[in-house]
Amino acid sequence: MKRIGIISMLIAGLFNSTMAQQHPSILLTRQKIDEVRNGVSRFPLLQQSWKEVKKDADKALKSPIDVPVPHDAGGGTTHEQHKKNYQNVLACGIAWQITKDEQYARFVKDILFQYAAVYNTWPRHPKRKDTPGGKMFWQSLNDCVWQVYVIQGYDCIYDYLKPEERKKIEDNLFEPIVKEFSEVNGEIFNKIHNHGTWSVAAVGMTGYVCGRKDWVDIALHGSKKDDKTGFLAQLNELFSPDGYYTEGPYYQRYAILPFILFAKTIQQYQPELKIYDYRNGLLKKSVNTALQCTYTNKMFFPVNDAMKDKSYETEEMIYAVDIAYSDMQSGDDLLDVAQQQQKVIVSDAGLKVAKAVAEGKTKPFAYVPMWISDGADGKGGGLGILRSGSNDDQACVLMKAASQGMGHGHFDRLNILYYDNNTEVFSDYGAVRFLNIESKNGGNYTKENNTWGKQTVAHNTIAVDKQSQYQANEKAGDQHAPGLIYFNNTPQYQVVSAEEDHAFEGVQLVRTAILFKPEGAQMPLLIDVFKAKSKAPHQYDLPFWYQGQLTDSNFPVNANKTKLLPAGDNYGYQHMWVNSDDKVNAANGVITILNNKRFYTTTFLADTGTSLCFVTCGANDPEFNLRNEKGFIISQKAAAGHTFINITEPHGQTNPIAEYTKGFKPLTKDIKLVNDNSETTGFEFTYNKKTYTVTLQYNNKQSFITIK
């Protein structure tokens, strides 16, 4: 007992000694502040970023301080004002450190005094999303975001304040806020989820800056300090060993800020914890993985609930890139991303990035084909990413074979996305939400997110008997994950194959995506083999949601000219208008789409039982919440299983200025099934008059695929 007591005292003493360091002490530090002040006039990227911060700070000084009683949902007036206030606190805090102009520090002090005077008088938010909910914002998540930003600004002016002024702010504002997060909303604080991450980061960062070890302890180890919850538990459970965040790339982009920023704070105050080395450098991996989950147009793959317009230019990723480069010894290719972001944090980390860019150390960001595992143990499936070509014109295929993704997950196992020529070709709808647009369900997800966005038919994967995987039951989906069969990247081809055994009762799904460049081809073909194994009769629907315009098909399209009807009654089918329903009546069906001045022809194996319907999203949508996206669905009724074979070829181009078109006819023809059973699929196709034979051996890792 004596030994344990001595160790505890040593740890407490070490903590308290590090806590006594001078402020600022998170992103800006007392040790480096003179270098940053000098750098804002020397290094263009930091100089431009500082100009933007100072512009925001000066604008804040010119406006009266407004701390309104909260009453609006996301996007409303009071919501946006409180959001602007925390941005102003940080901007003015940084401006004070760079210029030492007292008016900036006084602004931060005055606005925090006003919050301290009224915070405890506010009731629960009248439009709170959850219970008990936030006070400043409609969901407690936003309250946590507010504190994460504000504590950085407070850290910047800490030494400007008198001890009694700090006591007033900490006793009347920060302590009640910490209680709100850790006790009143304790369920969220202890949740393994991005909301929980923001909450523990807010409490932990506040604890470090204010010298409150008790706040730091619960943030790191959970309310019970047993490491079943808290920051370390979140690092253990929310990320795979490859640094993939289980809710998907869009939420990885969002959650990475509190993870990286809290880790930075821990490193500043308690470097002995070696947080950057935790789980074999997990946080460094998470930054690279997040970037690998984007296409070369900077946009994140819209897996699960995702807004389609999010790129790595967001503030969260600016923080992540700067800190990863500065603190985690990430490669110089991160400088390429920083240059494209056109911004750095005005901080020690931003200084290092801007200096390296100015010194010409930038290398092109290295996108690579890869399998990214999901699940805390890496056994929860994953994402397969295939890439061919330069960053200027890259073919990219994503296969989603990951776990459910908690509440933000979609029922889209073995979904594929296809990008080429800097745009989406086969796309994903993402989330049905109008973020921070109060008139659209208060900025929250609309009901169509459940009835459409999450349903299987809204994705490029098989729906069986017009149902969704796991019958759209999240808890059922959580119990199983797809499995990787094979991944390889060779000079001849790239391939990913995965299986899903539980999504539909009595049906096993196996999908293989291949990027293969035939002899003489300028761009690779996407070869897509999707096998549904079953002993019972089923209807299999394989949608392809495409961007662009239909220009050709090898079968008559009998469009519905006067009346449109929904494709079904449930599982997302009720939201699709059937534009046409056609029989292919040929050994191969052919569809050509024009997208971004390039043609894409999908040639698919067919027989007399194959039908194809063109559909448009938007049926049963009385509030016009859905985008009118277009797709075609290849359907097959089979007595048992069925194998879909589709080859998509990019070809030709149009030039609307010179008014010419060339190469509008595909060179891929004559797909023929050679053999197909539970162990092997073999088929032939012709490209530019040369015949290729593809053989897939599902139980043979050594010779999984041959193309000859």
PDB file of C-alpha atoms in Angstrom, residues 549-688:
ATOM      1  CA  GLN A 549     -26.655  11.569 -69.175  1.00  0.00           C
ATOM      2  CA  LEU A 550     -27.771   8.438 -70.979  1.00  0.00           C
ATOM      3  CA  THR A 551     -26.578   8.540 -74.612  1.00  0.00           C
ATOM      4  CA  ASP A 552     -27.045   4.981 -75.867  1.00  0.00           C
ATOM      5  CA  SER A 553     -28.266   1.452 -75.157  1.00  0.00           C
ATOM      6  CA  ASN A 554     -28.409  -1.733 -77.209  1.00  0.00           C
ATOM      7  CA  PHE A 555     -32.033  -2.433 -76.259  1.00  0.00           C
ATOM      8  CA  PRO A 556     -35.203  -0.387 -76.727  1.00  0.00           C
ATOM      9  CA  VAL A 557     -35.970   1.901 -73.799  1.00  0.00           C
ATOM     10  CA  ASN A 558     -39.742   2.088 -73.387  1.00  0.00           C
ATOM     11  CA  ALA A 559     -40.013   5.220 -71.304  1.00  0.00           C
ATOM     12  CA  ASN A 560     -43.161   5.905 -69.312  1.00  0.00           C
ATOM     13  CA  LYS A 561     -44.380   9.018 -71.077  1.00  0.00           C
ATOM     14  CA  THR A 562     -47.535  10.039 -69.235  1.00  0.00           C
ATOM     15  CA  LYS A 563     -47.481   8.459 -65.796  1.00  0.00           C
ATOM     16  CA  LEU A 564     -44.779   7.548 -63.276  1.00  0.00           C
ATOM     17  CA  LEU A 565     -45.249   5.012 -60.489  1.00  0.00           C
ATOM     18  CA  PRO A 566     -43.043   4.116 -57.511  1.00  0.00           C
ATOM     19  CA  ALA A 567     -40.944   0.955 -57.788  1.00  0.00           C
ATOM     20  CA  GLY A 568     -42.439  -0.510 -54.604  1.00  0.00           C
ATOM     21  CA  ASP A 569     -43.873   0.155 -51.181  1.00  0.00           C
ATOM     22  CA  ASN A 570     -40.965  -0.153 -48.756  1.00  0.00           C
ATOM     23  CA  TYR A 571     -37.202  -0.442 -48.213  1.00  0.00           C
ATOM     24  CA  GLY A 572     -36.525   2.607 -50.372  1.00  0.00           C
ATOM     25  CA  TYR A 573     -38.405   1.340 -53.420  1.00  0.00           C
ATOM     26  CA  GLN A 574     -41.245   3.724 -52.568  1.00  0.00           C
ATOM     27  CA  HIS A 575     -38.891   6.654 -53.287  1.00  0.00           C
ATOM     28  CA  MET A 576     -37.965   5.619 -56.847  1.00  0.00           C
ATOM     29  CA  TRP A 577     -39.945   6.694 -59.907  1.00  0.00           C
ATOM     30  CA  VAL A 578     -39.839   3.986 -62.572  1.00  0.00           C
ATOM     31  CA  ASN A 579     -38.968   5.796 -65.808  1.00  0.00           C
ATOM     32  CA  SER A 580     -38.845   2.628 -67.884  1.00  0.00           C
ATOM     33  CA  ASP A 581     -38.954  -1.140 -67.394  1.00  0.00           C
ATOM     34  CA  ASP A 582     -37.332  -3.038 -70.238  1.00  0.00           C
ATOM     35  CA  LYS A 583     -36.356  -6.559 -71.258  1.00  0.00           C
ATOM     36  CA  VAL A 584     -32.776  -6.806 -72.464  1.00  0.00           C
ATOM     37  CA  ASN A 585     -33.375  -9.849 -74.718  1.00  0.00           C
ATOM     38  CA  ALA A 586     -29.697 -10.178 -75.588  1.00  0.00           C
ATOM     39  CA  ALA A 587     -26.647 -12.026 -74.292  1.00  0.00           C
ATOM     40  CA  ASN A 588     -25.155  -8.668 -73.264  1.00  0.00           C
ATOM     41  CA  GLY A 589     -26.827  -5.434 -72.303  1.00  0.00           C
ATOM     42  CA  VAL A 590     -25.057  -2.168 -73.096  1.00  0.00           C
ATOM     43  CA  ILE A 591     -25.625   1.277 -71.557  1.00  0.00           C
ATOM     44  CA  THR A 592     -23.549   4.380 -72.327  1.00  0.00           C
ATOM     45  CA  ILE A 593     -23.432   7.483 -70.131  1.00  0.00           C
ATOM     46  CA  LEU A 594     -21.777  10.827 -70.927  1.00  0.00           C
ATOM     47  CA  ASN A 595     -20.241  12.389 -67.838  1.00  0.00           C
ATOM     48  CA  ASN A 596     -17.775  15.305 -67.658  1.00  0.00           C
ATOM     49  CA  LYS A 597     -17.021  15.094 -71.407  1.00  0.00           C
ATOM     50  CA  ARG A 598     -16.103  11.381 -71.218  1.00  0.00           C
ATOM     51  CA  PHE A 599     -18.182   8.329 -72.143  1.00  0.00           C
ATOM     52  CA  TYR A 600     -18.741   5.371 -69.821  1.00  0.00           C
ATOM     53  CA  THR A 601     -20.209   2.185 -71.236  1.00  0.00           C
ATOM     54  CA  THR A 602     -21.377  -0.613 -68.961  1.00  0.00           C
ATOM     55  CA  THR A 603     -21.646  -3.944 -70.730  1.00  0.00           C
ATOM     56  CA  PHE A 604     -23.348  -6.610 -68.648  1.00  0.00           C
ATOM     57  CA  LEU A 605     -24.105 -10.310 -68.918  1.00  0.00           C
ATOM     58  CA  ALA A 606     -27.791 -10.952 -69.585  1.00  0.00           C
ATOM     59  CA  ASP A 607     -30.274 -13.618 -70.648  1.00  0.00           C
ATOM     60  CA  THR A 608     -33.969 -13.808 -71.460  1.00  0.00           C
ATOM     61  CA  GLY A 609     -34.827 -13.341 -67.771  1.00  0.00           C
ATOM     62  CA  THR A 610     -32.812 -10.139 -67.357  1.00  0.00           C
ATOM     63  CA  SER A 611     -34.706  -6.869 -67.115  1.00  0.00           C
ATOM     64  CA  LEU A 612     -33.504  -3.343 -66.625  1.00  0.00           C
ATOM     65  CA  CYS A 613     -35.348  -0.314 -65.351  1.00  0.00           C
ATOM     66  CA  PHE A 614     -34.270   3.299 -65.350  1.00  0.00           C
ATOM     67  CA  VAL A 615     -35.257   5.076 -62.148  1.00  0.00           C
ATOM     68  CA  THR A 616     -35.163   8.539 -60.625  1.00  0.00           C
ATOM     69  CA  CYS A 617     -35.091   9.247 -56.906  1.00  0.00           C
ATOM     70  CA  GLY A 618     -37.916  11.476 -55.639  1.00  0.00           C
ATOM     71  CA  ALA A 619     -41.169   9.532 -55.298  1.00  0.00           C
ATOM     72  CA  ASN A 620     -43.249   9.836 -52.107  1.00  0.00           C
ATOM     73  CA  ASP A 621     -41.336  12.950 -51.113  1.00  0.00           C
ATOM     74  CA  PRO A 622     -43.991  15.539 -50.181  1.00  0.00           C
ATOM     75  CA  GLU A 623     -41.486  17.993 -48.667  1.00  0.00           C
ATOM     76  CA  PHE A 624     -39.045  17.768 -51.609  1.00  0.00           C
ATOM     77  CA  ASN A 625     -36.226  16.538 -49.404  1.00  0.00           C
ATOM     78  CA  LEU A 626     -34.653  14.237 -52.005  1.00  0.00           C
ATOM     79  CA  ARG A 627     -32.343  15.035 -54.883  1.00  0.00           C
ATOM     80  CA  ASN A 628     -33.510  13.681 -58.235  1.00  0.00           C
ATOM     81  CA  GLU A 629     -30.620  11.275 -58.751  1.00  0.00           C
ATOM     82  CA  LYS A 630     -30.684   8.793 -61.631  1.00  0.00           C
ATOM     83  CA  GLY A 631     -29.955   5.102 -61.765  1.00  0.00           C
ATOM     84  CA  PHE A 632     -30.455   1.889 -63.667  1.00  0.00           C
ATOM     85  CA  ILE A 633     -31.288  -1.404 -61.974  1.00  0.00           C
ATOM     86  CA  ILE A 634     -30.353  -4.765 -63.487  1.00  0.00           C
ATOM     87  CA  SER A 635     -32.884  -7.330 -62.223  1.00  0.00           C
ATOM     88  CA  GLN A 636     -32.845 -11.101 -62.354  1.00  0.00           C
ATOM     89  CA  LYS A 637     -35.293 -13.646 -61.020  1.00  0.00           C
ATOM     90  CA  ALA A 638     -33.421 -16.872 -60.369  1.00  0.00           C
ATOM     91  CA  ALA A 639     -34.394 -20.301 -59.107  1.00  0.00           C
ATOM     92  CA  ALA A 640     -31.292 -20.293 -56.956  1.00  0.00           C
ATOM     93  CA  GLY A 641     -28.218 -18.077 -57.080  1.00  0.00           C
ATOM     94  CA  HIS A 642     -27.094 -15.710 -59.800  1.00  0.00           C
ATOM     95  CA  THR A 643     -23.851 -14.042 -60.924  1.00  0.00           C
ATOM     96  CA  PHE A 644     -23.839 -10.503 -62.314  1.00  0.00           C
ATOM     97  CA  ILE A 645     -20.878  -9.656 -64.539  1.00  0.00           C
ATOM     98  CA  ASN A 646     -20.499  -6.008 -65.556  1.00  0.00           C
ATOM     99  CA  ILE A 647     -17.624  -4.262 -67.294  1.00  0.00           C
ATOM    100  CA  THR A 648     -17.530  -0.462 -67.336  1.00  0.00           C
ATOM    101  CA  GLU A 649     -15.243   1.118 -69.898  1.00  0.00           C
ATOM    102  CA  PRO A 650     -14.255   4.819 -69.968  1.00  0.00           C
ATOM    103  CA  HIS A 651     -13.714   5.986 -73.530  1.00  0.00           C
ATOM    104  CA  GLY A 652     -13.719   8.915 -75.926  1.00  0.00           C
ATOM    105  CA  GLN A 653     -14.459  12.526 -75.270  1.00  0.00           C
ATOM    106  CA  THR A 654     -16.542  15.494 -76.315  1.00  0.00           C
ATOM    107  CA  ASN A 655     -15.351  19.039 -76.845  1.00  0.00           C
ATOM    108  CA  PRO A 656     -18.231  21.514 -76.689  1.00  0.00           C
ATOM    109  CA  ILE A 657     -15.984  24.430 -77.704  1.00  0.00           C
ATOM    110  CA  ALA A 658     -14.490  22.877 -80.827  1.00  0.00           C
ATOM    111  CA  GLU A 659     -17.739  20.922 -81.258  1.00  0.00           C
ATOM    112  CA  TYR A 660     -16.304  17.495 -81.884  1.00  0.00           C
ATOM    113  CA  THR A 661     -16.844  14.038 -80.449  1.00  0.00           C
ATOM    114  CA  LYS A 662     -14.519  11.077 -80.756  1.00  0.00           C
ATOM    115  CA  GLY A 663     -14.302   7.539 -79.458  1.00  0.00           C
ATOM    116  CA  PHE A 664     -17.964   7.380 -78.469  1.00  0.00           C
ATOM    117  CA  LYS A 665     -18.213   3.651 -79.245  1.00  0.00           C
ATOM    118  CA  PRO A 666     -16.891   1.187 -76.640  1.00  0.00           C
ATOM    119  CA  LEU A 667     -14.304  -1.467 -77.438  1.00  0.00           C
ATOM    120  CA  THR A 668     -15.573  -3.967 -74.842  1.00  0.00           C
ATOM    121  CA  LYS A 669     -17.872  -6.654 -76.230  1.00  0.00           C
ATOM    122  CA  ASP A 670     -19.139 -10.205 -75.909  1.00  0.00           C
ATOM    123  CA  ILE A 671     -19.048 -11.161 -72.246  1.00  0.00           C
ATOM    124  CA  LYS A 672     -19.510 -14.940 -72.052  1.00  0.00           C
ATOM    125  CA  LEU A 673     -19.797 -17.041 -68.901  1.00  0.00           C
ATOM    126  CA  VAL A 674     -17.441 -20.024 -69.125  1.00  0.00           C
ATOM    127  CA  ASN A 675     -18.094 -21.689 -65.772  1.00  0.00           C
ATOM    128  CA  ASP A 676     -19.716 -20.679 -62.528  1.00  0.00           C
ATOM    129  CA  ASN A 677     -20.011 -22.596 -59.267  1.00  0.00           C
ATOM    130  CA  SER A 678     -19.471 -22.031 -55.555  1.00  0.00           C
ATOM    131  CA  GLU A 679     -15.684 -22.172 -55.933  1.00  0.00           C
ATOM    132  CA  THR A 680     -14.983 -20.627 -59.336  1.00  0.00           C
ATOM    133  CA  THR A 681     -16.287 -18.054 -61.776  1.00  0.00           C
ATOM    134  CA  GLY A 682     -14.789 -17.929 -65.244  1.00  0.00           C
ATOM    135  CA  PHE A 683     -15.768 -15.691 -68.157  1.00  0.00           C
ATOM    136  CA  GLU A 684     -14.480 -14.218 -71.388  1.00  0.00           C
ATOM    137  CA  PHE A 685     -14.783 -10.789 -72.949  1.00  0.00           C
ATOM    138  CA  THR A 686     -13.358  -9.046 -75.976  1.00  0.00           C
ATOM    139  CA  TYR A 687     -11.587  -5.706 -75.925  1.00  0.00           C
ATOM    140  CA  ASN A 688     -10.507  -4.199 -79.235  1.00  0.00           C
TER     141      ASN A 688
END
